XYZ file of C-alpha atoms in Angstrom:
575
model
C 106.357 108.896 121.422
C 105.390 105.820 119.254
C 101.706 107.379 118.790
C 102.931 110.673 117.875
C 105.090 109.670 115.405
C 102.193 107.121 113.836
C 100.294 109.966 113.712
C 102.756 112.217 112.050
C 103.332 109.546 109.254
C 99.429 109.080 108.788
C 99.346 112.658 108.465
C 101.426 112.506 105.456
C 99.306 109.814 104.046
C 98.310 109.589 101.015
C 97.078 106.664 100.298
C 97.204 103.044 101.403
C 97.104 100.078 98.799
C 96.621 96.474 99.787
C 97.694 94.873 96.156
C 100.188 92.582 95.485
C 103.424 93.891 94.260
C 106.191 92.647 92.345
C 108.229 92.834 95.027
C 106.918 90.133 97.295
C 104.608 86.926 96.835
C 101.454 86.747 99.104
C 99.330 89.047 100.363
C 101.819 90.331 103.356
C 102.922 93.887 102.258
C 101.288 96.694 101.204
C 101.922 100.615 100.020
C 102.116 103.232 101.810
C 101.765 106.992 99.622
C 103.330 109.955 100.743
C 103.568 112.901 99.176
C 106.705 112.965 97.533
C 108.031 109.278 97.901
C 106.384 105.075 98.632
C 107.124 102.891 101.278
C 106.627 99.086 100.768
C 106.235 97.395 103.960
C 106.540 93.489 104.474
C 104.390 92.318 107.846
C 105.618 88.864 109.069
C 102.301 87.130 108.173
C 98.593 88.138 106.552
C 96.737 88.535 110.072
C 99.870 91.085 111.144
C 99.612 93.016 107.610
C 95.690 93.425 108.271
C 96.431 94.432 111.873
C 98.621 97.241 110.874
C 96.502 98.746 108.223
C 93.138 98.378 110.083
C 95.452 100.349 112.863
C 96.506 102.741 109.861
C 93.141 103.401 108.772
C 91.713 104.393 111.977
C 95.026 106.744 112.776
C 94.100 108.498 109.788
C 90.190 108.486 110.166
C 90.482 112.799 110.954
C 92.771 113.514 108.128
C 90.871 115.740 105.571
C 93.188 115.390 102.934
C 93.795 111.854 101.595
C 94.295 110.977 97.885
C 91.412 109.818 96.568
C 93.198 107.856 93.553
C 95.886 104.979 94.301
C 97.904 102.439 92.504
C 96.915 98.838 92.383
C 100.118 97.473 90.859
C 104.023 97.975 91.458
C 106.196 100.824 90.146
C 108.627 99.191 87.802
C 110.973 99.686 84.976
C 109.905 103.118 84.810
C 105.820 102.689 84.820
C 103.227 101.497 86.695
C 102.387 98.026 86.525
C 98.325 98.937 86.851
C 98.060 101.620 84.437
C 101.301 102.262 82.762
C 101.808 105.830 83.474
C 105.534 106.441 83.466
C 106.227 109.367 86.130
C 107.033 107.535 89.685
C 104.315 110.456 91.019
C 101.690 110.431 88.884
C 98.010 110.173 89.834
C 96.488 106.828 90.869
C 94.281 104.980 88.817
C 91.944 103.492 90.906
C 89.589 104.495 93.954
C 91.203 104.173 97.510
C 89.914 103.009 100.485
C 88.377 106.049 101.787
C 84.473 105.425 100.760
C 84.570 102.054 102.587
C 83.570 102.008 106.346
C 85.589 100.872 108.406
C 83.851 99.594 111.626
C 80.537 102.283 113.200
C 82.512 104.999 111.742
C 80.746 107.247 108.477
C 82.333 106.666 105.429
C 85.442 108.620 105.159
C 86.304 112.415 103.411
C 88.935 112.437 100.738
C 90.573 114.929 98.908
C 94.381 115.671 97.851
C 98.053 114.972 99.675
C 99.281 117.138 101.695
C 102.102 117.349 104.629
C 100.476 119.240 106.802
C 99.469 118.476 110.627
C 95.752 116.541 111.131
C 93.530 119.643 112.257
C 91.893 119.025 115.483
C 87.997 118.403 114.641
C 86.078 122.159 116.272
C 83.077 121.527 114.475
C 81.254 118.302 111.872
C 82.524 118.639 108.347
C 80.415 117.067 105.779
C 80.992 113.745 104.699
C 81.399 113.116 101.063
C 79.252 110.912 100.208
C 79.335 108.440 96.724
C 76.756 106.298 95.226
C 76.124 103.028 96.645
C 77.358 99.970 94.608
C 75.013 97.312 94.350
C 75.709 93.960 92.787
C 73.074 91.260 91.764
C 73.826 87.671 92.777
C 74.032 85.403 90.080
C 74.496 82.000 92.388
C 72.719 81.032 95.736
C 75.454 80.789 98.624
C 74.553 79.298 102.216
C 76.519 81.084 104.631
C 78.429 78.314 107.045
C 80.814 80.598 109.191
C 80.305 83.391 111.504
C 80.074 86.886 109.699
C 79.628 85.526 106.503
C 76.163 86.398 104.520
C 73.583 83.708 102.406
C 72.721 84.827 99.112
C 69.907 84.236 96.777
C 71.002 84.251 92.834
C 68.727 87.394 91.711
C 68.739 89.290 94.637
C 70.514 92.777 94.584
C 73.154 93.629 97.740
C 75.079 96.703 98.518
C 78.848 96.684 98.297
C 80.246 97.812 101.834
C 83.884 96.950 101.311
C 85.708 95.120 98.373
C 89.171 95.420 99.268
C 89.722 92.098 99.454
C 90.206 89.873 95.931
C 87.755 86.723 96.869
C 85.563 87.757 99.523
C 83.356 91.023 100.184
C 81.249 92.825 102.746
C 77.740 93.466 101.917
C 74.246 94.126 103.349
C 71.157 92.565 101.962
C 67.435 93.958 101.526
C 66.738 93.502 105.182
C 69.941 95.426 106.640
C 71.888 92.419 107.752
C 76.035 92.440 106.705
C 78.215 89.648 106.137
C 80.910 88.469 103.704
C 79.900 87.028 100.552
C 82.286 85.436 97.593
C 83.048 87.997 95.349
C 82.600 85.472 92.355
C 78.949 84.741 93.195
C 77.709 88.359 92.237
C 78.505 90.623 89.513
C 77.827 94.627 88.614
C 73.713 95.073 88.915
C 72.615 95.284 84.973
C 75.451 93.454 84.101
C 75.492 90.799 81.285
C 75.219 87.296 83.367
C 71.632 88.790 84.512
C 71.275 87.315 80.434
C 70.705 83.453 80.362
C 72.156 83.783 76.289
C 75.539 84.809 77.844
C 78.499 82.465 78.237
C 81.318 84.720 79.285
C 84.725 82.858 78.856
C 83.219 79.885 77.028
C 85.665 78.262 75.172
C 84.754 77.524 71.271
C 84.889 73.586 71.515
C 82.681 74.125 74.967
C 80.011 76.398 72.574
C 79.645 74.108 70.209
C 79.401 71.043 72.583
C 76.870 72.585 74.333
C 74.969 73.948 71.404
C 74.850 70.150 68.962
C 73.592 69.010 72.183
C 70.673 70.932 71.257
C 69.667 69.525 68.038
C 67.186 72.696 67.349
C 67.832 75.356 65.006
C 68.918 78.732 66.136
C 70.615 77.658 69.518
C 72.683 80.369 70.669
C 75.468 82.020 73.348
C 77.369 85.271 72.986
C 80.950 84.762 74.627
C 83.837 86.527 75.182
C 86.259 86.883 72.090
C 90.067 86.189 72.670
C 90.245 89.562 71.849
C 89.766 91.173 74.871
C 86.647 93.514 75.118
C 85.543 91.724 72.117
C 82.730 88.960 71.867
C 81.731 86.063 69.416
C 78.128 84.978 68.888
C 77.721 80.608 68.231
C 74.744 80.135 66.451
C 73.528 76.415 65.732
C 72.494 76.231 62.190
C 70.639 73.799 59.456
C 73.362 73.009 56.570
C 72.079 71.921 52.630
C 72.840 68.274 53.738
C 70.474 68.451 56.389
C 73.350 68.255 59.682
C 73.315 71.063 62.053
C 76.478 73.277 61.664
C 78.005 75.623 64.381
C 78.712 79.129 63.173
C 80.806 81.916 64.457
C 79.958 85.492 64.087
C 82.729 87.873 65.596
C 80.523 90.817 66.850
C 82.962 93.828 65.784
C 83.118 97.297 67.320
C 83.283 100.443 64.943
C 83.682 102.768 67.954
C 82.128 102.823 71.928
C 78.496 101.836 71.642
C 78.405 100.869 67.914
C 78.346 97.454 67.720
C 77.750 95.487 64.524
C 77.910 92.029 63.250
C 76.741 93.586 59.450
C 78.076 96.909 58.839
C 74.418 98.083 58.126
C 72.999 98.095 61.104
C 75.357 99.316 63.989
C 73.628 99.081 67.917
C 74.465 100.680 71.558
C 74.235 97.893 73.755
C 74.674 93.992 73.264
C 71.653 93.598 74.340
C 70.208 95.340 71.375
C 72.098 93.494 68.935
C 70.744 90.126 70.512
C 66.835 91.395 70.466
C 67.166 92.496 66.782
C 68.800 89.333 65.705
C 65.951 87.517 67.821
C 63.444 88.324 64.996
C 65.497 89.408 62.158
C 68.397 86.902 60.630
C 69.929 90.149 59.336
C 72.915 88.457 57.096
C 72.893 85.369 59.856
C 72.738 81.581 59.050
C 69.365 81.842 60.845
C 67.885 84.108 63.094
C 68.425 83.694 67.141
C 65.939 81.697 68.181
C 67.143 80.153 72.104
C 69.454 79.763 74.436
C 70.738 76.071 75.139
C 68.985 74.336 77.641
C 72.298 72.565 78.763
C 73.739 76.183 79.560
C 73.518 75.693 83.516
C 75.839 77.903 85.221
C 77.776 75.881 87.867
C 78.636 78.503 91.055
C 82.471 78.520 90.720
C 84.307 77.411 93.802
C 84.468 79.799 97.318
C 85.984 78.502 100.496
C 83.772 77.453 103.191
C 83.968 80.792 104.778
C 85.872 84.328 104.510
C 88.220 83.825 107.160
C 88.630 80.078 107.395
C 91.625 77.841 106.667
C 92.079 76.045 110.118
C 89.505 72.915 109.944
C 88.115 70.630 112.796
C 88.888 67.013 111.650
C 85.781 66.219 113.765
C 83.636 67.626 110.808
C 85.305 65.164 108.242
C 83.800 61.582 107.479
C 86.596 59.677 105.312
C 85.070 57.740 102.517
C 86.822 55.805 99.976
C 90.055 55.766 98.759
C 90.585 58.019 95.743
C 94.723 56.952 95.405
C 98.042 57.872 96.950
C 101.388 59.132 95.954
C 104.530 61.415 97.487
C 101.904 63.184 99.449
C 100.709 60.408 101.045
C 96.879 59.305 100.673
C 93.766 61.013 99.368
C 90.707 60.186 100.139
C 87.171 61.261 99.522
C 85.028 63.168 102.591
C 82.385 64.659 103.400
C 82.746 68.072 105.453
C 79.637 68.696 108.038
C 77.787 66.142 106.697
C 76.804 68.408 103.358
C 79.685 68.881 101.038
C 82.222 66.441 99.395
C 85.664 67.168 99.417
C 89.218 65.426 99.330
C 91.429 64.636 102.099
C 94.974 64.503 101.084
C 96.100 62.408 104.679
C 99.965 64.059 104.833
C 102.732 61.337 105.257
C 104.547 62.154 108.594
C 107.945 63.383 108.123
C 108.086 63.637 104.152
C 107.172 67.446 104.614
C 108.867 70.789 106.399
C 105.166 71.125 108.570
C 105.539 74.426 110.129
C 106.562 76.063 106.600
C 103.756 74.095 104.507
C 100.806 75.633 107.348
C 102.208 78.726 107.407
C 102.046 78.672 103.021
C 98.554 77.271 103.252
C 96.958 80.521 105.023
C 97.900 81.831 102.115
C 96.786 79.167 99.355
C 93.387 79.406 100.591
C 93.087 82.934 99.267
C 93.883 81.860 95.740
C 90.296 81.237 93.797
C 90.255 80.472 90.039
C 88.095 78.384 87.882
C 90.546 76.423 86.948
C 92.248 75.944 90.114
C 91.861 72.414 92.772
C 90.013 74.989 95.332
C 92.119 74.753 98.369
C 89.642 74.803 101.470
C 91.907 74.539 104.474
C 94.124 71.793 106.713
C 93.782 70.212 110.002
C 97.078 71.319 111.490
C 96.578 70.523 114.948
C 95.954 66.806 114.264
C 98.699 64.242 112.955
C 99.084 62.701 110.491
C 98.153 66.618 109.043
C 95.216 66.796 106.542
C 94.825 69.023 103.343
C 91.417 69.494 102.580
C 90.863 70.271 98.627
C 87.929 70.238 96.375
C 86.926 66.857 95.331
C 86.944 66.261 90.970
C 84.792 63.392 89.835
C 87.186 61.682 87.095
C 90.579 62.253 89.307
C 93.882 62.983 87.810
C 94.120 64.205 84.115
C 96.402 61.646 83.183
C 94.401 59.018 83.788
C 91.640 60.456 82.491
C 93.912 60.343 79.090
C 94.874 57.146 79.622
C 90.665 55.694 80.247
C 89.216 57.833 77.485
C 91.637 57.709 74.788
C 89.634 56.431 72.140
C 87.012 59.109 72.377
C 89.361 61.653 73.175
C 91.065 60.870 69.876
C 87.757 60.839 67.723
C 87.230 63.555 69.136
C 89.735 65.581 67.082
C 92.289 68.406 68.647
C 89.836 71.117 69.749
C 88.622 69.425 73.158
C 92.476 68.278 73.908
C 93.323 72.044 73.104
C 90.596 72.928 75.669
C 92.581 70.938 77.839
C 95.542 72.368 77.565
C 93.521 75.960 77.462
C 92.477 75.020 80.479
C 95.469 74.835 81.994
C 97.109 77.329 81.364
C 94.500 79.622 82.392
C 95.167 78.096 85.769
C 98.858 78.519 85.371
C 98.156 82.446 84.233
C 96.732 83.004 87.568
C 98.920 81.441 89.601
C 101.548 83.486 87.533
C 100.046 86.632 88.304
C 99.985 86.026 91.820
C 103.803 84.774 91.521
C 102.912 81.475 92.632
C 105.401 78.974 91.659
C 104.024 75.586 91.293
C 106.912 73.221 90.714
C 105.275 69.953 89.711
C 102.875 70.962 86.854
C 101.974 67.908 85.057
C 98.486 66.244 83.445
C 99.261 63.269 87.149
C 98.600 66.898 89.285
C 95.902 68.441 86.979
C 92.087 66.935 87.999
C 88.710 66.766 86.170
C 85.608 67.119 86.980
C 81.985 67.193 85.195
C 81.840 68.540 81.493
C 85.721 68.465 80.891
C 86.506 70.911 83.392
C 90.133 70.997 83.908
C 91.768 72.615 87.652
C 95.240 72.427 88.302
C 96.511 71.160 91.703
C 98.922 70.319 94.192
C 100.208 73.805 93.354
C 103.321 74.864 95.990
C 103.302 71.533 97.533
C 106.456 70.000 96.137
C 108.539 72.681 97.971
C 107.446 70.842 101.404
C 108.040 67.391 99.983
C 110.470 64.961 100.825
C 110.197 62.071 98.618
C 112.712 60.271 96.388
C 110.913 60.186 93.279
C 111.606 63.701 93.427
C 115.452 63.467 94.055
C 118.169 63.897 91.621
C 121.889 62.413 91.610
C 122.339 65.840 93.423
C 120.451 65.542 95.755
C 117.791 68.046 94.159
C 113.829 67.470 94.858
C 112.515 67.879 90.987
C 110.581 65.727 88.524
C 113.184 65.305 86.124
C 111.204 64.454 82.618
C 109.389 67.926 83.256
C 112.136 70.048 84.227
C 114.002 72.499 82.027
C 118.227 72.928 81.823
C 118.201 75.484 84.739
C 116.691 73.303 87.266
C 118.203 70.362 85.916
C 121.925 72.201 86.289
C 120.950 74.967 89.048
C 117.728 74.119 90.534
C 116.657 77.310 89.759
C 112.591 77.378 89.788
C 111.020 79.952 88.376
C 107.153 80.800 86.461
C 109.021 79.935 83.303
C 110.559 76.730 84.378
C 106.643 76.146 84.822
C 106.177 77.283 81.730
C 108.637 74.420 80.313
C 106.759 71.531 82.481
C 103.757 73.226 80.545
C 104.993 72.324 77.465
C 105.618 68.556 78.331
C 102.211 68.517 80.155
C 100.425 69.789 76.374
C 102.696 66.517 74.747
C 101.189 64.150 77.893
C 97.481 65.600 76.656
C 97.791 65.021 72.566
C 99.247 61.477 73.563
C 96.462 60.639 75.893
C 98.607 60.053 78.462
C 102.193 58.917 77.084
C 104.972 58.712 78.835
C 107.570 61.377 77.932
C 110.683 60.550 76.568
C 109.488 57.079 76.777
C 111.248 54.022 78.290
C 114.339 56.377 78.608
C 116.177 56.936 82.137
C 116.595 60.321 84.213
C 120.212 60.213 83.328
C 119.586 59.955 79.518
C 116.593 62.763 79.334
C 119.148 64.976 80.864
C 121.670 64.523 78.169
C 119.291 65.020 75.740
C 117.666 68.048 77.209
C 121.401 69.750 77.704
C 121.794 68.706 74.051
C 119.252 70.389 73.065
C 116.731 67.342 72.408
C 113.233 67.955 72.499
C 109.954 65.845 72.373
C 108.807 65.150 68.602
C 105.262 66.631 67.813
C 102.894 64.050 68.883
C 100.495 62.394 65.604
C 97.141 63.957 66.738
C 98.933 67.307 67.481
C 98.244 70.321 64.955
C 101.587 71.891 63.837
C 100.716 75.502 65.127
C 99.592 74.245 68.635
C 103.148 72.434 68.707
C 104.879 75.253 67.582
C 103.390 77.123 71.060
C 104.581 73.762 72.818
C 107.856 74.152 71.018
C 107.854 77.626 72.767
C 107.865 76.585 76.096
C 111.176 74.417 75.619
C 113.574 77.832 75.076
C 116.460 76.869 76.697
C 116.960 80.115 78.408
C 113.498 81.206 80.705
C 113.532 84.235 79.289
C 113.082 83.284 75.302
C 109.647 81.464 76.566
C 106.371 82.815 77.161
C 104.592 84.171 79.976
C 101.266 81.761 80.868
C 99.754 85.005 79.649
C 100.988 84.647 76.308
C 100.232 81.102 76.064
C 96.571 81.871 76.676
C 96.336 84.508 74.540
C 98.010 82.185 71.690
C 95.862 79.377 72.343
C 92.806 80.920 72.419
C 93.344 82.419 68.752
C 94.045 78.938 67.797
C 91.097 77.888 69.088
C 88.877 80.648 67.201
C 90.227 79.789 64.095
C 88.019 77.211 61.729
C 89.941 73.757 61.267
């Protein structure tokens, strides 16, 4: 009876989409299309949400008609969060599961949605078949765990299945299949194959890298703030004789005109760069090199597609790196071969069972400027977090050390910072990840001024009273907004208010907020409507965006999107 009806529903299939929604955090739901309405289910975990759909999949493997279009994002207010089309109906945007194999079976027929029975198979209908997607690698990548592949940055693999966000199947030039990090490879032809090309390069990092240089002509194209757009840093000779970064926005007149002098218009960017290579064409100078100091660091993967659960046998503890409500970190080494950090839990200042069960799905979340969670030794007491390991520790004592330079500096690398940041934040905001405890003491850097936020989710699980109010309440109070402070009520835009005290921690170096002044008397003030004075080193338009973030009511502040966005204009603009 149960099969039957499984069949009946997979018969009115339509399509099946794995994305997040807005209607639950995590990766445990997903879509199913029918013809004429959508069903959102909600498994009780990630491993029970992939058993139901690979189930799904196969019940459906003989039906002839399937959409071939889905959508990726939640129907909401009207529209579609993916595309924006308005009707609840309309056709998806983006290409369903159906060319992806999904064990020995071919690659499966699509076509349209349709109610009727799945015809019994007489004869072999021809497959439709699509072109294969191949990537390049652009990093090396030793695979550790069982099904997952090695790559070699250059190399060109062929996309089997890329339904999941951080890791995907491919085979390689000799046949064999494994998972790879999606982040390691991008689009064959695309533009990291190009050694000149800096992708999301901030401004201060361009010309950092660049007077590093010292030769005339150093040069990266990088991606505008404008999306779609890009901006080509040139190192140049001034009349006094010091070398001068320049900034060329490379404008588009329409698809495949693009122009940095309205004179000369080209297809590709590629064109644009080899012209300018011998031709200065209304330039400071013509393009001459690429920075020798542009070496792309692989961004961070997980030690394997599938793995959160780790063997505490495989960790040597090193030194001491500090401790706090969590307990202690320390520094490790994991098989011998990579350094990490070992946050060594407190017993009984955490809800366990809840904080494993969250860190499944923490290990899924990848982002440059996120602390790369790698997995946790559950089965071992006290319990062990195991996190990527940052050279210079926490951002605020970074601040604190560095201060002087930081401060000769000038705003643009403390903007970076706080760019940084909330680049981190955006992601975690997309994902509707809550972090609860954002502050420059749970942001870490590494090498070059990289900036990852951490310790994302974990102050839910934490029982500590540095964390308790008169209430009884578990929240930082100098970084918390009215509605926690009054309600408790967490949201992404009480983040977005700890944001805005974490940007006055970064152009103090490190101050304390609301100085020498007790919990009781920052939560007058806040209620009051009090907020923290711009700070000396602090241009006015970056503290009106911090000034932004202290709305009293969540929904008068900005999205981390918006803050980006915002930030990253200020940053292209000459001071």
């Amino acid at each position: 009876m149960v099969k039957k009806r499984v069949v009946w529903i997979c018969a009115l299939l339509g399509w099946l989409n794995t994305s997040r929604t807005a209607h639950s955090r995590g990766t445990r739901h997903f879509q199913i299309g029918y013809k004429d309405r959508l069903m959102y289910i909600v498994a009780s975990s990630e491993a029970q949400r992939e058993e139901w759909i690979g189930a799904l999949r196969k019940l459906c493997v003989n039906n002839e008609q399937l959409a071939d279009k889905f959508h990726s994002g939640a129907w909401s207010g009207g529209r579609w969060g993916c595309c924006g089309r308005g009707p609840r109906l309309a056709p998806g945007c983006r290409s369903t599961w159906v060319t992806t194999p999904l064990s020995s079976e071919s690659s499966l027929p699509r076509g349209s949605i349709s109610c009727e029975p799945v015809p019994t198979r007489t004869k072999e209908v021809p497959l439709v078949t699509t072109p294969a997607r191949v990537v390049t690698a652009l990093y090396s990548f030793q695979a550790i765990e069982k099904g997952d592949l090695s790559l070699e940055a250059g190399r060109e693999y062929v996309v089997l299945d890329d339904s999941g966000e951080h890791w995907w199947q491919v085979r390689d030039g000799s046949g064999a299949v494994g998972f790879i990090p999606s982040n390691y490879v991008e689009q064959k032809a695309g533009l990291w194959q190009h050694e000149w090309y800096a992708g999301d390069m901030s401004r201060q990092r361009a010309e950092q890298v660049l007077r590093q240089e010292t030769k005339e002509g150093a040069f990266v194209v990088r991606n505008s703030s404008t999306q779609g757009f890009f901006t080509l840093s040139l190192l140049a000779n001034s009349p006094t004789g010091v070398f001068q970064v320049k900034h060329y926005h490379i404008k588009s007149r329409s698809p495949g005109q693009l122009y940095l002098s309205e004179r000369r218009t080209f297809a590709t960017l590629e064109e644009l760069v080899r012209y300018h290579r011998h031709d200065s064409g209304g330039l400071a100078t013509r393009l001459r090199h690429w920075p020798t100091r542009l070496r792309r660091t692989a961004p961070t993967a997980g030690l394997g597609h599938d793995k959160w659960e780790i063997d505490p046998s495989e960790l040597a503890l090193l030194e001491e790196l500090g401790s706090g409500q969590f307990g202690v970190v320390r520094r490790g080494k994991w098989r011998g071969c990579r350094d990490v950090a070992v946050k060594m839990m407190k017993e009984g200042t955490m809800s366990e069972d809840d904080f494993i069960e969250e860190a499944k799905l923490m290990t899924k979340l990848q982002h440059p400027n996120l602390v790369q969670l790698y997995g946790v030794c559950s089965k071992h007491r006290p319990i062990f977090i195991v996190a990527e390991y940052m050279k210079h520790g926490s951002l605020l004592h970074f601040l604190r050390r560095h201060e002087k330079a930081l401060s000769e500096r000038g705003p643009l690398l403390l903007l970076d910072v706080c760019l940084q940041v909330a680049s981190g934040m955006a992601y975690l905001e997309l994902h509707n990840y809550i972090h609860r405890d954002l502050a420059a003491r749970n942001c870490l850097v590494g090498e070059n001024y990289v900036v990852k936020v951490a310790d994302f989710g974990l102050a839910r699980y934490v029982m500590d009273d540095e964390y308790t109010s008169s209430g009884g309440a578990k929240f930082p109070i100098k970084w918390a907004p009215p509605e926690v402070l009054g309600y408790t009520r967490f949201s992404s835009k009480s983040d977005v208010w700890a944001y805005g005290v974490l940007m006055w921690e970064v152009f103090t170096c490190g101050k304390i907020p609301y100085g020498r002044a007790a919990n009781a008397e920052v939560v007058e003030q806040v209620q009051q409507g009090q907020r923290l004075a711009r700070p000396h080193a602090c241009p006015s338009e970056v503290y009106q965006v911090m000034r932004s973030c202290w709305e009293k009511k969540p929904d008068a502040r900005p999205s981390f999107r918006s803050v980006k966005t915002q930030l990253e204009k200020i940053m292209d603009k000459d001071h």
